[in-house]
Structure formats: C-alpha cells, structure tokens
Amino acid sequence: MAVLVYLESEDNKFKKTAYEALSYGKALADKMNVKVSGVVFNCTDSDSLKKYGADKIITINDTDFEEFSSKKYSHALSQVIKSENSSDVILSSSANSKFIGAHLSGIMDTSFVSNVIDLPESINPFVVKRTCFTNKAFSSTEMISDLRIIGVSSNSFGLIENMNDASVETFNVEKVESNQRILKIEKETGSVTIADADVVVSAGRGLKGPENWEMIETLADTLGAATACSKPVSDMGWRPHSEHVGQTGKPVSSNLYIAIGISGAIQHLAGINSSKVKVVINNDPEAPFFKAADYGVVGDAFEVVPALIEKLKAR
Amino acid sequence: MNILVCISNVPDTTSKINFVENDSKFDSNGVQYIINPNDEFGLTKAVWMKESNGANVTVLTVGELSAETILRKCLAIGADKAIRIDCEASDAYSVAKEIEAHCQTINYDLIICGRESIDYNGGLVPGLLAGFLDYNFVTNCVSLEINNTKATCAREISGGTEISECEIPLVIGSQKGLVEESDLIIPNMRGIMMARQKPLEVIQAKNINAKIKDKKFHKPEAKSEVKLVKPDELDKLIDYLENEAKVI
Ligand SMILES: Cc1cc2nc3c(=O)[nH]c(=O)nc-3n(C[C@H](O)[C@H](O)[C@H](O)COP(=O)(O)OP(=O)(O)OC[C@H]3O[C@@H](n4cnc5c(N)ncnc54)[C@H](O)[C@@H]3O)c2cc1C
C-alpha cells in the first residue's frame, strides 16, 4: 500500500492545489502508516515539493506530455500506480485533475470520489467525507475497491508544511497512441481563475448592465481576486459563461466570496456554500443572501463598492 | 451517425434536501425530478445534429420506473428512441458499467453525458465510459462540430478554452455553452403527442456491484447570524475581514 499524488503544474510551476493535494496525501499516508509519492510531468521545480512531505518524487520528462491529454496522462499514471503498487491516488479538483480522475478510473476499472473535504473518518472500512447535492449536504462515503482515487476539494484541507527530504526518480512511460490533438488554447491573460482563487468577487443583476462591471474588476484587482457572476448575468451575455457560478455553473470554494447585487437564490447559494467567508452587499435588507452570509452591508452597490475600493487601496 | 445521450434523473434545483432511514437515504418524498441540466444542454445539441445531418438520437437512463417521466420528456424534446436500464442507480461506477454493456451491443459514434449531475456531482460517468470503451473523451465541452469521422471540440479550461480535434467514437461531458440556455427546447403539444408513439425500451440490468456507498448524510450546520456593517462604516468590514476572519 502507498499513496500517490498527481502534482499538476503549468509553465514549470506547481499549482497551489497540487501542494494542497500533497498535504492531503501526506496526512493520509501518515494515518495509514505508508509512504507518499508525488508524480510530476515535465516540471523541474521538484524542490518545492519537499516542504509538503513527499517521500519520493517520480518525474516523467517526456515531450509527449508537453500538451495536456487526459488519455496520455491517465495511461501514464496507471503505469506508475502499478509500478508503485499504490492503493490511494490523490488529485486536486482543478478542471484537468477532475478530467484525469474520471478517465483514469475508467482505465483502471475502479471508482473515483471527488469533492472530498477531509481525511477519511476510518481506514477500514475506508470512509471519506464529501459534499453532495451541490454543497447542500455532505456524505460519509464508503469506498469499496482496492484502488481508491480521491479528488480533494480546493481550500478544504489547506497547505500543511512538513519538511521531508524526498528522493527523486525518473519514470519511463510506455507510450499510448492518441488521435486527439490540441489545435489551439485561448487564455485570458492576467486574470485569476475562479478555481484557483482565494478570493472571488461576484456580481449579479443588481448591477443593472455590463457597463458597470469596471468597479467589480477594480475591486477584484485590489484583492487579487477572480471575478464571477450569477446565472442571469451570463445568460444575458453581460459576462462570459465561464464566470457563471452556482448549482448549474461553477462551484466556488474560495476563502472569501463577496456577492454584490446578488439576491441569494437557492441555486446560487448551492454553488458557493463551501466558500469559507461570505460578504454580501445588497440594497435590500430582505435579500435571502443575508441569511447565508457572514458579513453584510445593506446599501447601494454603486456607493459601497467604490468606497470599499478606496479604503482597501489606502490600507 | 448514432448518438447516445445519457440522462440522469435529478431533484429539481429548488428541492428541499432531506434524508431518511437514519440519514442514509435521500428523501424523495414530494420531490420533483428533472433532466439533469448539464445533460439537457447535450440533448439539445444532439437534436440539432439530428435536424442538420440526420443523426439518430437515443436517450438512455439507468433507473427505476419513475425515471420514465423524464425519458418521455426527452422524446418530446426530439430524441428518436429511449432506453431505460432497469435498476436503482446506486453509484457512478455501476451506472457506467450498465451503459457500457449496452454500448457493446450497439455502436454509437458519439456518447453525450452531462459534465456532472447536480445531485452527487461526481462528474464520473463520462470519464468511466470513455475509459471502459477506450473512446476519445472531452469533458466540460462547450462546442462540438463533427465532419465525417473528425470531431472538433472546445473545452473550458482554467482561465480559457482549449480547442482540440480527434476521431470519433467520442464521449463528451456537456455543459452550458454547448448550446445556450435560451436554445433549450421546450416541448410543444405536437412533440408531446409524438413522444407517445416513440419506442421506450426497458433493458434488464446486469446488476453490477457499486464501488461506493453513502453511509450517512449530514446537513451543513446552521449559520450564525450575519454581522451587518453600515455603508459609512466600511473600515469595520475591512477590520473584520483582516482580523476576525483573516481572509484578506
Ligand atoms: C434550474 C435552475 C438552475 C439555476 N442555476 C443557477 C446557478 O447556477 N447560479 C445562479 O446564480 N442562479 C441560478 N439559477 C437562477 C436563480 O434562481 C436566480 O434567478 C439568480 O441567481 C438570480 O440572480 P441575481 O441574484 O443576480 O438576480 P436577482 O435575483 O434579480 O437579484 C438582484 C439583487 O440585486 C439587488 N440590487 C439591485 N440593485 C442594487 C443596488 N443598486 N445595489 C445593491 N444591490 C442591488 C437586489 O436587491 C437583488 O437582491 C437557476 C435557476 C434555475 C431554475
């Protein structure tokens, strides 16, 4: 038995969620009394992993993995899993990690539990806690298989430093063929993405129109936050779909979620409920969001937001 | 072209989430079921492909008799044929295995599943199917074009979009963007009448063992009262966020 963590990187840097997955993997390995290894594809920053407790770092350096392919990555991971005799594979909840988690489970003929928010309650039987019904409930879920694949929800476990002088090994992958190829990647530059963000600034129909989003973006910039929006705002084309959060949009599990001019409909709340601290700015004291919030300002967004930006900048 | 759209029967988004049997089972009492929203975007896309190039659209659900209501709705929306694999959908693994077994009997060029269901949010069925069948796989799919045997797909990635191409057969995880919200087809009277004539086949399940089991559900703890700050006292809000919540 051993724990294996997939460490996602981009532009030769590990994602914060990779360190969180490793922190989780290390804690799980300790609980099970086994070793934890990390798998790295084409990233030379392995030293930064020692801080989070890896016993071994397995590096795959191959131009075949320069562009992301869920099939190639999953097959490579399946080879490492077999060679390491892993019992538990830990992934983060980023888009690509979830993509791999599902695909890898199919290839390995096992199951995958995503949205896991804590270490297992017990190892035998193996019971983990995950969110379900889009954050309206939690489930203690038993995993009944020899190989368990676990997706850790962002910001749920946190980063836990645990210095360990990991050994580094390279692994040679037996290639699989794929007729799938990437033609183009279009990225918005400079903006923080919702999945990676510690702080999310979100706005709704209360903003009246797309021309009023400048202050939302400024507030987000001031806090190093990602921007998000309610469903009608993206349906009306005021903001891109990728910003739509809620039950039918993206889930948010940031440390801080600021909702501006959003009423707090059940479908909206469902998606953002696992954010730790919620702040609401709304001119209607009866808005349901106040019942779900930690801090609130009853006031006009067009006055409160600029004043808040000014004060934050003056800090 | 043969398209299979896998449909999950999920509680309406406004449903009260409660549990019974010592918190081990979802309380479906009084709950209205709907087509999983991510699946509905995929179904609409499939119906468009049928209209533009004569694809054949089959919808499938793994579930009990009660799930037939939404299958009829899918037929009214425009699917040609419906299949229900008769068993309780107990986890993603067993559901995907049941669908795989069906896909061994009929060749589908394209299998559409929702990116994830809004009840258990696993996001697992499309990936499992792709893995079991060794088909190409694109999840979070926001656009799809198929010419002969070549598919061009766009996938939402962290902070952008990735466009890729591959050969069919292909499994996609559909979501909003594949078609717009305003494109969703609301069945009309004619559609509903026609749906009654369309075949709804019930297939016996293989009864695969589940690999995960919900032992106990919990609801979030009640929140403490919101702390209100006056619009002219924003320093207080910043102080709370900095020193009490420690999030900025
Ligand atoms: C199947 C289904 C799925 C859904 N999924 C989602 C989902 O994933 N995400 C989602 O967000 N919604 C979802 N919805 C929609 C949801 O029910 C609500 O309609 C939506 O969240 C409302 O968006 P809103 O809060 O921006 O707008 P509104 O409800 O119109 O609220 C606007 C708010 O702005 C406030 N306001 C107005 N002017 C000002 C001002 N000057 N200053 C401050 N505040 C102001 C108002 O008091 C009000 O509270 C779904 C609905 C259905 C049926």
GROMACS .gro file of C-alpha atoms in nm, chain B residues 116-212:
model
   97
  431GLU     CA    1  -2.171   1.620  -1.380
  432SER     CA    2  -2.507   1.563  -1.219
  433ILE     CA    3  -2.642   1.818  -0.976
  434ASP     CA    4  -2.721   1.557  -0.710
  435TYR     CA    5  -2.397   1.370  -0.644
  436ASN     CA    6  -2.174   1.598  -0.856
  437GLY     CA    7  -1.928   1.317  -0.920
  438GLY     CA    8  -1.850   1.406  -1.281
  439LEU     CA    9  -1.753   1.046  -1.323
  440VAL     CA   10  -1.983   0.869  -1.569
  441PRO     CA   11  -1.846   1.019  -1.894
  442GLY     CA   12  -1.484   0.952  -1.796
  443LEU     CA   13  -1.557   0.598  -1.683
  444LEU     CA   14  -1.737   0.525  -2.009
  445ALA     CA   15  -1.453   0.666  -2.216
  446GLY     CA   16  -1.206   0.460  -2.016
  447PHE     CA   17  -1.410   0.137  -2.034
  448LEU     CA   18  -1.477   0.171  -2.406
  449ASP     CA   19  -1.142   0.327  -2.498
  450TYR     CA   20  -1.317   0.612  -2.678
  451ASN     CA   21  -1.182   0.964  -2.704
  452PHE     CA   22  -1.305   1.190  -2.427
  453VAL     CA   23  -1.363   1.563  -2.387
  454THR     CA   24  -1.533   1.694  -2.076
  455ASN     CA   25  -1.653   2.048  -1.991
  456CYS     CA   26  -1.736   2.057  -2.360
  457VAL     CA   27  -1.860   2.395  -2.485
  458SER     CA   28  -1.862   2.338  -2.859
  459LEU     CA   29  -1.867   2.040  -3.089
  460GLU     CA   30  -1.853   2.001  -3.466
  461ILE     CA   31  -1.839   1.664  -3.639
  462ASN     CA   32  -1.739   1.625  -4.005
  463ASN     CA   33  -1.737   1.269  -4.131
  464THR     CA   34  -1.528   1.096  -3.867
  465LYS     CA   35  -1.346   1.400  -3.733
  466ALA     CA   36  -1.470   1.588  -3.427
  467THR     CA   37  -1.360   1.937  -3.328
  468CYS     CA   38  -1.435   2.022  -2.967
  469ALA     CA   39  -1.383   2.314  -2.737
  470ARG     CA   40  -1.334   2.251  -2.371
  471GLU     CA   41  -1.346   2.502  -2.089
  472ILE     CA   42  -1.015   2.501  -1.906
  473SER     CA   43  -0.891   2.701  -1.611
  474GLY     CA   44  -0.892   3.058  -1.744
  475GLY     CA   45  -0.979   2.988  -2.104
  476THR     CA   46  -1.075   2.745  -2.377
  477GLU     CA   47  -0.890   2.460  -2.542
  478ILE     CA   48  -0.980   2.352  -2.893
  479SER     CA   49  -0.890   2.001  -3.000
  480GLU     CA   50  -0.971   1.754  -3.271
  481CYS     CA   51  -1.000   1.379  -3.271
  482GLU     CA   52  -1.162   1.087  -3.445
  483ILE     CA   53  -1.498   0.950  -3.339
  484PRO     CA   54  -1.612   0.749  -3.146
  485LEU     CA   55  -1.609   1.010  -2.877
  486VAL     CA   56  -1.756   1.066  -2.530
  487ILE     CA   57  -1.824   1.424  -2.423
  488GLY     CA   58  -1.921   1.578  -2.090
  489SER     CA   59  -2.166   1.851  -2.188
  490GLN     CA   60  -2.242   2.177  -2.011
  491LYS     CA   61  -2.385   2.521  -2.075
  492GLY     CA   62  -2.214   2.678  -2.375
  493LEU     CA   63  -2.252   2.369  -2.592
  494VAL     CA   64  -2.588   2.532  -2.655
  495GLU     CA   65  -2.715   2.843  -2.480
  496GLU     CA   66  -2.978   2.846  -2.208
  497SER     CA   67  -3.216   3.019  -2.449
  498ASP     CA   68  -3.167   2.736  -2.702
  499LEU     CA   69  -3.313   2.470  -2.473
  500ILE     CA   70  -3.615   2.314  -2.641
  501ILE     CA   71  -3.944   2.337  -2.455
  502PRO     CA   72  -4.162   2.051  -2.579
  503ASN     CA   73  -4.474   2.163  -2.765
  504MET     CA   74  -4.804   1.976  -2.791
  505ARG     CA   75  -4.702   1.807  -3.114
  506GLY     CA   76  -4.375   1.690  -2.962
  507ILE     CA   77  -4.556   1.552  -2.660
  508MET     CA   78  -4.807   1.366  -2.880
  509MET     CA   79  -4.529   1.226  -3.098
  510ALA     CA   80  -4.332   1.115  -2.794
  511ARG     CA   81  -4.613   0.875  -2.705
  512GLN     CA   82  -4.557   0.688  -3.031
  513LYS     CA   83  -4.181   0.664  -2.995
  514PRO     CA   84  -4.019   0.349  -2.859
  515LEU     CA   85  -3.920   0.330  -2.493
  516GLU     CA   86  -3.733   0.008  -2.439
  517VAL     CA   87  -3.665  -0.138  -2.096
  518ILE     CA   88  -3.347  -0.342  -2.069
  519GLN     CA   89  -3.267  -0.578  -1.790
  520ALA     CA   90  -2.976  -0.466  -1.574
  521LYS     CA   91  -2.657  -0.661  -1.521
  522ASN     CA   92  -2.677  -0.567  -1.153
  523ILE     CA   93  -2.320  -0.460  -1.109
  524ASN     CA   94  -2.197  -0.406  -0.754
  525ALA     CA   95  -2.143  -0.046  -0.653
  526LYS     CA   96  -1.794   0.068  -0.558
  527ILE     CA   97  -1.902   0.344  -0.328
   0.00000   0.00000   0.00000
